[in-house]
XYZ file of N, CA and C in Angstrom:
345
model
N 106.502 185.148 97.130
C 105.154 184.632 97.204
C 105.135 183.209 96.657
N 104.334 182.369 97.513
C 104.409 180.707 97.227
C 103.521 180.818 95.702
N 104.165 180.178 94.620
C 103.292 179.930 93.785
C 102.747 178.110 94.034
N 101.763 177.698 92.878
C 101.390 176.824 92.847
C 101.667 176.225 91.286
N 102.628 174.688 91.181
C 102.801 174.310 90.330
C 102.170 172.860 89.309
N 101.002 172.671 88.699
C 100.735 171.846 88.261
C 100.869 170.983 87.108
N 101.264 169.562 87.294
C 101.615 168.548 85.979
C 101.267 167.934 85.946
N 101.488 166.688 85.026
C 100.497 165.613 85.044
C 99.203 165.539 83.893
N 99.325 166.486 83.391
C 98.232 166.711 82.008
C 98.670 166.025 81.113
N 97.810 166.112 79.871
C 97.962 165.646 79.006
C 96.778 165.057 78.054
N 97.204 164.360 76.692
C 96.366 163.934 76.224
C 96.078 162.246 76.125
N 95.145 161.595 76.599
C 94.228 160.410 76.796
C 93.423 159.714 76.330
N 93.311 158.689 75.731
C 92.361 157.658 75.434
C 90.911 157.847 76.326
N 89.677 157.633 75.798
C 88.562 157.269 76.904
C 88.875 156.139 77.379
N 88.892 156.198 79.052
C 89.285 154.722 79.550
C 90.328 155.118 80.000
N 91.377 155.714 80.068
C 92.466 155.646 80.328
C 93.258 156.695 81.885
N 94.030 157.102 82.178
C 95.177 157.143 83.476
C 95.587 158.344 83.274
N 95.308 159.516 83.822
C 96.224 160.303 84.296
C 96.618 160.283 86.114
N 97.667 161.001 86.348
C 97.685 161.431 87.461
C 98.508 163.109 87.921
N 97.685 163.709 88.046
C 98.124 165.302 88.393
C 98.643 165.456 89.875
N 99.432 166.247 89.292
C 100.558 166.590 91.032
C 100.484 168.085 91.204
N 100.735 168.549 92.312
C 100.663 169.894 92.644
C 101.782 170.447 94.081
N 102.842 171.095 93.480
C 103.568 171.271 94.068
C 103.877 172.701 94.124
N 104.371 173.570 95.470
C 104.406 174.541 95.819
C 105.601 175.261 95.976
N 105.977 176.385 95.384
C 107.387 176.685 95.051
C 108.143 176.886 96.249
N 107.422 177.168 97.762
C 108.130 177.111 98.880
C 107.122 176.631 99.785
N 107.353 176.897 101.480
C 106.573 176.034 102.374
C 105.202 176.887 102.515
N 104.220 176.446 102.612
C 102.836 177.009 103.367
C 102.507 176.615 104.359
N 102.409 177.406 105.530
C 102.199 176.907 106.955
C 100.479 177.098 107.354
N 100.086 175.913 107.788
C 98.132 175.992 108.343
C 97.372 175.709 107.340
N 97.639 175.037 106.436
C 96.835 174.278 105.335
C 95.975 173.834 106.348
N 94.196 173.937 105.797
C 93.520 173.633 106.361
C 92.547 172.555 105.290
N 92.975 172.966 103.863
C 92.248 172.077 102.467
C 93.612 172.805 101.521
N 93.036 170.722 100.991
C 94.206 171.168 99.619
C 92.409 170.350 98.012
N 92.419 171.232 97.316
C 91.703 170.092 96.311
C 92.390 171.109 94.952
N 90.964 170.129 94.036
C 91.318 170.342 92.498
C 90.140 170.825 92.083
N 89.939 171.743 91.545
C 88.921 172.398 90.340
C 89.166 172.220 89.156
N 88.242 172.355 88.253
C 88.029 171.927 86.725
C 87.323 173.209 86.224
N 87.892 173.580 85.021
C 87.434 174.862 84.137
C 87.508 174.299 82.609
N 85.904 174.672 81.714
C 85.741 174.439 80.618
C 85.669 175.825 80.085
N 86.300 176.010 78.398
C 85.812 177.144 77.953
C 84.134 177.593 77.975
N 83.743 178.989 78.251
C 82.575 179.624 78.765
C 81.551 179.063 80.270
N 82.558 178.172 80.929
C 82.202 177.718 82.488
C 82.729 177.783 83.427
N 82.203 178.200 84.461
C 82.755 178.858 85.709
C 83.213 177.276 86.298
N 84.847 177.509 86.856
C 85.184 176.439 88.094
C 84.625 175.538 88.389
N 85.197 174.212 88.643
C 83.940 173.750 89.017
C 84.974 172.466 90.060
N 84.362 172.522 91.555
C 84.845 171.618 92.022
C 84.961 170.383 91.772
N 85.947 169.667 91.832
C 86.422 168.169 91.673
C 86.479 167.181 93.158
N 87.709 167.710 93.915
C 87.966 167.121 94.944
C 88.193 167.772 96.027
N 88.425 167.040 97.146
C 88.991 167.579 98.470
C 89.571 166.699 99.355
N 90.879 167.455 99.962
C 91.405 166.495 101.240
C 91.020 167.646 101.933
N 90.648 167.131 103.290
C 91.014 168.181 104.450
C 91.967 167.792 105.843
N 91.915 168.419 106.744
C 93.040 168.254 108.040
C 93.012 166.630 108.105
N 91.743 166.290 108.424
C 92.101 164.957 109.292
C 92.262 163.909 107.859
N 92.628 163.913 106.724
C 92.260 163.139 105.932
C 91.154 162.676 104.966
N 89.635 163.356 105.677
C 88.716 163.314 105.061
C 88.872 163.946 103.659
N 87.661 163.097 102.922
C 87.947 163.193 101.197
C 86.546 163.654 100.829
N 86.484 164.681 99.516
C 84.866 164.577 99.244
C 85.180 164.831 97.313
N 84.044 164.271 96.790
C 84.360 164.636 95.542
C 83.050 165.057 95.074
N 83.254 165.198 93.604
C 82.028 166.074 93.288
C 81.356 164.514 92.962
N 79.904 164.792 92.290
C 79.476 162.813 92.207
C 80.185 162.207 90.905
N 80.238 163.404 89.868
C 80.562 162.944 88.719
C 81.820 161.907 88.641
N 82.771 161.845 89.512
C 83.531 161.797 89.637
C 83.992 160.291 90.473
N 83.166 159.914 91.476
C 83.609 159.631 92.783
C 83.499 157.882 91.975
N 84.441 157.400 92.693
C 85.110 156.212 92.031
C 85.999 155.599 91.078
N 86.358 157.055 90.297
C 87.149 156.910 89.412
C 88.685 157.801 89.583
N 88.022 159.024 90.255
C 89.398 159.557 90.881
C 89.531 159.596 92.249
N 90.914 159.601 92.827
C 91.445 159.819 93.967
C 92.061 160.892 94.521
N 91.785 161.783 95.446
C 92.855 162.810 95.921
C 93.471 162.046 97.112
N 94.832 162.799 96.834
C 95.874 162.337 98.141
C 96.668 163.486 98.182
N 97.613 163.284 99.171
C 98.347 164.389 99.490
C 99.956 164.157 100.567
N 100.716 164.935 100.230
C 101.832 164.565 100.979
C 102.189 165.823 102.516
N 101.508 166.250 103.068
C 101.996 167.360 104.219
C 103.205 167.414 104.053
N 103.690 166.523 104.380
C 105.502 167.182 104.608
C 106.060 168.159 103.664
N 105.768 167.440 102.338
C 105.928 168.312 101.116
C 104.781 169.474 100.482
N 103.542 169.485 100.840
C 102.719 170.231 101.006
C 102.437 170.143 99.357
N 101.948 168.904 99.241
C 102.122 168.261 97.656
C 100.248 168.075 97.688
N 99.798 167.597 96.684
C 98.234 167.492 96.441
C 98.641 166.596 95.340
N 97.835 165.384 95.303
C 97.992 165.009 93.931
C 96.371 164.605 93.730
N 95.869 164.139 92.025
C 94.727 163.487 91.835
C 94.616 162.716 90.698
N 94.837 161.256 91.450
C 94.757 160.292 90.299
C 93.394 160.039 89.403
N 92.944 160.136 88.036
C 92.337 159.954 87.513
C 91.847 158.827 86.797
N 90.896 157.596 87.238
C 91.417 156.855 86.036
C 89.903 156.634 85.636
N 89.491 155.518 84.062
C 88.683 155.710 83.662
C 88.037 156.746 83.345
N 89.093 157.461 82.618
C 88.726 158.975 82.146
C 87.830 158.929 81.254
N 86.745 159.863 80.797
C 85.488 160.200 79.874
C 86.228 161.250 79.207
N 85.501 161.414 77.861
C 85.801 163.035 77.439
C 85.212 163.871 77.966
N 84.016 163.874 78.688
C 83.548 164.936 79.563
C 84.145 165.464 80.795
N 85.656 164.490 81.033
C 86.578 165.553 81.948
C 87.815 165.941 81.542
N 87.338 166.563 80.357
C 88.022 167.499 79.106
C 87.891 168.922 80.248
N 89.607 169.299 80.111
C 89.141 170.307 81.367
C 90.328 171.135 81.543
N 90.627 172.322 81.988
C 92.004 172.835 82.686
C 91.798 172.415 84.188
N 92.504 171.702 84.494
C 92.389 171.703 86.010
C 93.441 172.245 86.683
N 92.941 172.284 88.029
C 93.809 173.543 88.866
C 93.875 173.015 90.326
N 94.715 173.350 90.527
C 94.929 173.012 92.237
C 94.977 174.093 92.979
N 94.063 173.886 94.489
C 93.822 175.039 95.231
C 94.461 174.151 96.698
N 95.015 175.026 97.141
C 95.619 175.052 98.913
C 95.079 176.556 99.651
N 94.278 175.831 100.772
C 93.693 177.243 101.371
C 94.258 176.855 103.234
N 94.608 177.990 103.075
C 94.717 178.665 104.998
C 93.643 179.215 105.226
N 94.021 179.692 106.474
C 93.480 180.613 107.617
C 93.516 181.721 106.882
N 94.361 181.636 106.162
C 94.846 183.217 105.760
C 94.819 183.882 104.645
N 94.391 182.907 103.145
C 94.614 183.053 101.837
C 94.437 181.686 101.379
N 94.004 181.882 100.414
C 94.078 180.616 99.670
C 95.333 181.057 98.367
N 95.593 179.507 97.704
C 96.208 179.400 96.326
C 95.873 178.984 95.436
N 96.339 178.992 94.518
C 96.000 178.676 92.955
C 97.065 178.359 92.171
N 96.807 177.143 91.637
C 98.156 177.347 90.473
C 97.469 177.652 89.004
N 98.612 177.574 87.957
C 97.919 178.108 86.353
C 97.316 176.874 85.992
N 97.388 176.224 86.333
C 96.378 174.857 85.393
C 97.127 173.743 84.980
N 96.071 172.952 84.460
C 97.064 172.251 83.128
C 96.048 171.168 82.363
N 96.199 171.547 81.161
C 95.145 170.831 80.559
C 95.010 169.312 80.411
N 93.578 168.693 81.001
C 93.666 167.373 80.614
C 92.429 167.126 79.622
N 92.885 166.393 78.544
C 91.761 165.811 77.171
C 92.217 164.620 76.732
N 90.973 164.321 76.819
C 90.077 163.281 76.860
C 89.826 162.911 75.017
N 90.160 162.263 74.355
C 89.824 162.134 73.204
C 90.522 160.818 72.797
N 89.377 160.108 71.385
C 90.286 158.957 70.764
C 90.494 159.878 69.190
């Protein structure tokens, strides 16, 4: 079973650069969306980003201008550059790849936000 592997966490200055990658322990065929969700302790998921088929991008508002999703098909990679980070995207984030058929999930990885 394909797992989902995420890095790129860590701890950050306000103001400052991450960039999270998401890589898949073998191939997934019919990706139709790859994005990123965000989880706070006692809060449900919460969408971040999205690529879909043709390239189109959507983000949540909080967000939009400061991070980027991209993605590699060949490698069936997701990444999401962050920059001008706040402490309010103090977060486990997670990467999701969905088919026709199932979606995925990887375990997370924490990004904080603190001076």
């Amino acid at each position: 079973q394909v797992q989902l592997m995420e890095s790129g966490g860590g701890l950050v200055q306000p103001g400052g650069s991450l960039k999270l990658s998401c890589v898949p322990s073998g191939s997934i065929s019919g990706i139709v969306a790859m994005a990123w969700f965000r989880q706070t302790p006692g809060n449900e998921r919460e969408f971040v980003a999205k690529i879909v088929g043709g390239g189109q991008t959507d983000y949540v508002e909080s967000v939009k201008g400061r991070f980027t999703i991209s993605r590699n098909l060949a490698r069936n990679q997701v990444y999401l550059q962050m920059n001008t980070l706040k402490p309010e995207d103090t977060a486990v984030y997670y990467c999701h790849i969905k088919t026709p058929w199932r979606a995925y999930w990887g375990q997370g990885t924490q990004v904080t936000v603190s001076s």
